[in-house]
XYZ file of N, CA, C and O in Angstrom:
248
model
N 2.081 -94.382 50.195
C 1.094 -93.354 49.964
C 0.627 -92.799 51.295
O -0.464 -93.080 51.736
N 1.453 -92.103 51.933
C 1.083 -91.517 53.215
C 0.096 -90.383 52.999
O 0.274 -89.550 52.123
N -0.947 -90.375 53.792
C -1.892 -89.272 53.758
C -2.932 -89.353 52.653
O -3.601 -88.372 52.383
N -3.076 -90.499 52.009
C -4.069 -90.629 50.949
C -5.151 -91.588 51.417
O -4.858 -92.710 51.812
N -6.381 -91.138 51.366
C -7.509 -91.992 51.739
C -8.009 -92.697 50.485
O -8.586 -92.072 49.591
N -7.767 -93.989 50.394
C -8.143 -94.747 49.196
C -9.633 -94.662 48.864
O -9.980 -94.555 47.687
N -10.534 -94.697 49.851
C -11.956 -94.596 49.498
C -12.315 -93.293 48.787
O -13.277 -93.244 48.036
N -11.515 -92.254 48.978
C -11.788 -90.989 48.304
C -11.605 -91.110 46.798
O -12.101 -90.285 46.042
N -10.909 -92.160 46.363
C -10.655 -92.361 44.941
C -11.380 -93.584 44.400
O -10.997 -94.125 43.359
N -12.420 -94.019 45.084
C -13.155 -95.212 44.672
C -13.680 -95.099 43.244
O -13.721 -96.089 42.513
N -14.026 -93.910 42.825
C -14.537 -93.721 41.470
C -13.464 -93.989 40.409
O -13.774 -94.200 39.245
N -12.189 -94.041 40.828
C -11.091 -94.288 39.886
C -10.534 -95.709 39.984
O -9.548 -96.036 39.318
N -11.163 -96.577 40.790
C -10.696 -97.951 40.926
C -10.625 -98.677 39.581
O -9.634 -99.345 39.300
N -11.656 -98.593 38.724
C -11.561 -99.289 37.433
C -10.344 -98.836 36.604
O -9.674 -99.658 35.987
N -10.047 -97.558 36.642
C -8.874 -97.032 35.927
C -7.585 -97.608 36.511
O -6.679 -98.033 35.782
N -7.502 -97.647 37.826
C -6.307 -98.182 38.489
C -6.134 -99.664 38.190
O -5.021 -100.121 37.912
N -7.225 -100.416 38.223
C -7.155 -101.846 37.938
C -6.668 -102.072 36.512
O -5.816 -102.932 36.255
N -7.167 -101.295 35.576
C -6.742 -101.437 34.179
C -5.259 -101.133 34.031
O -4.523 -101.882 33.373
N -4.791 -100.061 34.658
C -3.375 -99.696 34.550
C -2.479 -100.735 35.212
O -1.431 -101.097 34.676
N -2.874 -101.211 36.381
C -2.062 -102.214 37.070
C -2.066 -103.539 36.319
O -1.049 -104.230 36.272
N -3.187 -103.895 35.704
C -3.247 -105.128 34.918
C -2.267 -105.075 33.760
O -1.571 -106.056 33.473
N -2.191 -103.927 33.097
C -1.237 -103.773 31.993
C 0.199 -103.857 32.517
O 1.068 -104.440 31.878
N 0.457 -103.260 33.660
C 1.795 -103.325 34.251
C 2.198 -104.736 34.624
O 3.339 -105.150 34.425
N 1.252 -105.508 35.169
C 1.532 -106.903 35.503
C 1.802 -107.711 34.236
O 2.736 -108.508 34.188
N 0.991 -107.497 33.208
C 1.157 -108.243 31.959
C 2.480 -107.920 31.276
O 3.090 -108.780 30.636
N 2.956 -106.684 31.426
C 4.208 -106.260 30.784
C 5.422 -106.485 31.690
O 6.508 -106.034 31.370
N 5.227 -107.159 32.825
C 6.301 -107.414 33.794
C 6.926 -106.139 34.353
O 8.093 -106.125 34.717
N 6.161 -105.064 34.413
C 6.636 -103.835 35.046
C 6.228 -103.786 36.513
O 6.770 -103.013 37.287
N 5.271 -104.627 36.890
C 4.836 -104.755 38.281
C 4.954 -106.218 38.676
O 4.805 -107.114 37.844
N 5.189 -106.453 39.942
C 5.266 -107.810 40.451
C 4.225 -107.971 41.553
O 4.138 -107.145 42.460
N 3.459 -109.022 41.445
C 2.472 -109.331 42.466
C 3.129 -110.215 43.519
O 3.671 -111.270 43.204
N 3.098 -109.772 44.771
C 3.689 -110.540 45.868
C 2.555 -111.191 46.643
O 1.625 -110.521 47.079
N 2.647 -112.487 46.794
C 1.611 -113.228 47.497
C 2.263 -114.178 48.476
O 3.255 -114.831 48.157
N 1.730 -114.240 49.667
C 2.252 -115.141 50.689
C 1.063 -115.775 51.392
O 0.241 -115.074 51.980
N 0.949 -117.089 51.308
C -0.153 -117.804 51.941
C 0.372 -118.568 53.150
O 1.363 -119.282 53.056
N -0.292 -118.380 54.271
C 0.053 -119.100 55.492
C -1.213 -119.796 55.970
O -2.248 -119.164 56.135
N -1.120 -121.086 56.158
C -2.275 -121.854 56.604
C -2.200 -122.041 58.113
O -1.136 -122.253 58.671
N -3.330 -121.913 58.749
C -3.360 -122.082 60.191
C -4.653 -121.545 60.761
O -5.675 -121.497 60.094
N -4.579 -121.104 62.002
C -5.747 -120.570 62.679
C -5.336 -119.335 63.471
O -4.250 -118.795 63.264
N -6.164 -118.892 64.356
C -5.873 -117.678 65.128
C -4.612 -117.827 65.990
O -3.950 -116.858 66.289
N -4.274 -119.055 66.350
C -3.074 -119.280 67.159
C -1.805 -118.980 66.364
O -0.807 -118.538 66.914
N -1.820 -119.241 65.062
C -0.624 -119.034 64.237
C -0.602 -117.665 63.570
O 0.387 -117.311 62.933
N -1.664 -116.885 63.711
C -1.755 -115.597 63.046
C -0.629 -114.624 63.420
O -0.001 -114.043 62.538
N -0.318 -114.414 64.708
C 0.769 -113.473 65.041
C 2.114 -113.872 64.430
O 2.846 -113.018 63.929
N 2.436 -115.143 64.412
C 3.690 -115.594 63.829
C 3.695 -115.381 62.323
O 4.729 -115.063 61.730
N 2.532 -115.525 61.689
C 2.447 -115.312 60.244
C 2.751 -113.852 59.893
O 3.375 -113.579 58.879
N 2.331 -112.934 60.720
C 2.602 -111.513 60.463
C 4.082 -111.190 60.574
O 4.616 -110.427 59.775
N 4.741 -111.766 61.546
C 6.154 -111.443 61.754
C 7.074 -112.194 60.816
O 8.234 -111.823 60.660
N 6.573 -113.240 60.148
C 7.426 -113.998 59.235
C 7.161 -113.646 57.775
O 7.653 -114.306 56.885
N 6.414 -112.592 57.526
C 6.073 -112.203 56.165
C 7.313 -111.805 55.376
O 8.170 -111.084 55.875
N 7.438 -112.266 54.107
C 8.584 -111.874 53.293
C 8.509 -110.421 52.840
O 9.490 -109.843 52.410
N 7.328 -109.829 52.944
C 7.159 -108.429 52.572
C 7.203 -107.601 53.847
O 6.417 -107.825 54.755
N 8.143 -106.660 53.941
C 8.216 -105.872 55.168
C 6.957 -105.041 55.372
O 6.438 -104.435 54.439
N 6.459 -105.073 56.581
C 5.287 -104.278 56.931
C 5.782 -103.088 57.729
O 6.375 -103.244 58.784
N 5.556 -101.889 57.178
C 6.036 -100.686 57.853
C 4.892 -99.696 58.007
O 4.052 -99.577 57.137
N 4.908 -99.000 59.084
C 3.977 -97.894 59.281
C 4.778 -96.624 59.075
O 5.639 -96.299 59.875
N 4.531 -95.948 57.979
C 5.275 -94.735 57.698
C 4.496 -93.526 58.210
O 3.279 -93.444 58.077
N 5.231 -92.626 58.768
C 4.630 -91.402 59.251
C 4.504 -90.427 58.093
O 5.413 -90.292 57.290
N 3.365 -89.755 57.981
C 3.219 -88.768 56.915
C 4.240 -87.643 57.060
O 4.593 -87.253 58.177
N 4.740 -87.181 55.960
C 5.701 -86.084 55.986
C 4.977 -84.763 55.899
O 3.926 -84.655 55.278
N 5.503 -83.796 56.573
C 4.929 -82.444 56.492
C 5.918 -81.559 55.766
O 7.114 -81.539 56.066
N 5.439 -80.883 54.765
C 6.313 -80.009 53.967
C 6.171 -78.572 54.364
O 5.199 -78.085 54.726
């Protein structure tokens, strides 16, 4: 979601939560969770070893 400010849609959070809950219950969405135990010393390594790729996408201009 490049270029979308989530706080601008705060009034629609309950709607989004309801829709995502239904998607999770129907197996149309998958919740990805990764827990790493440690302290500030292990934090940088935890970021680079995440199973979910972290990307910074540049907004597209049309």
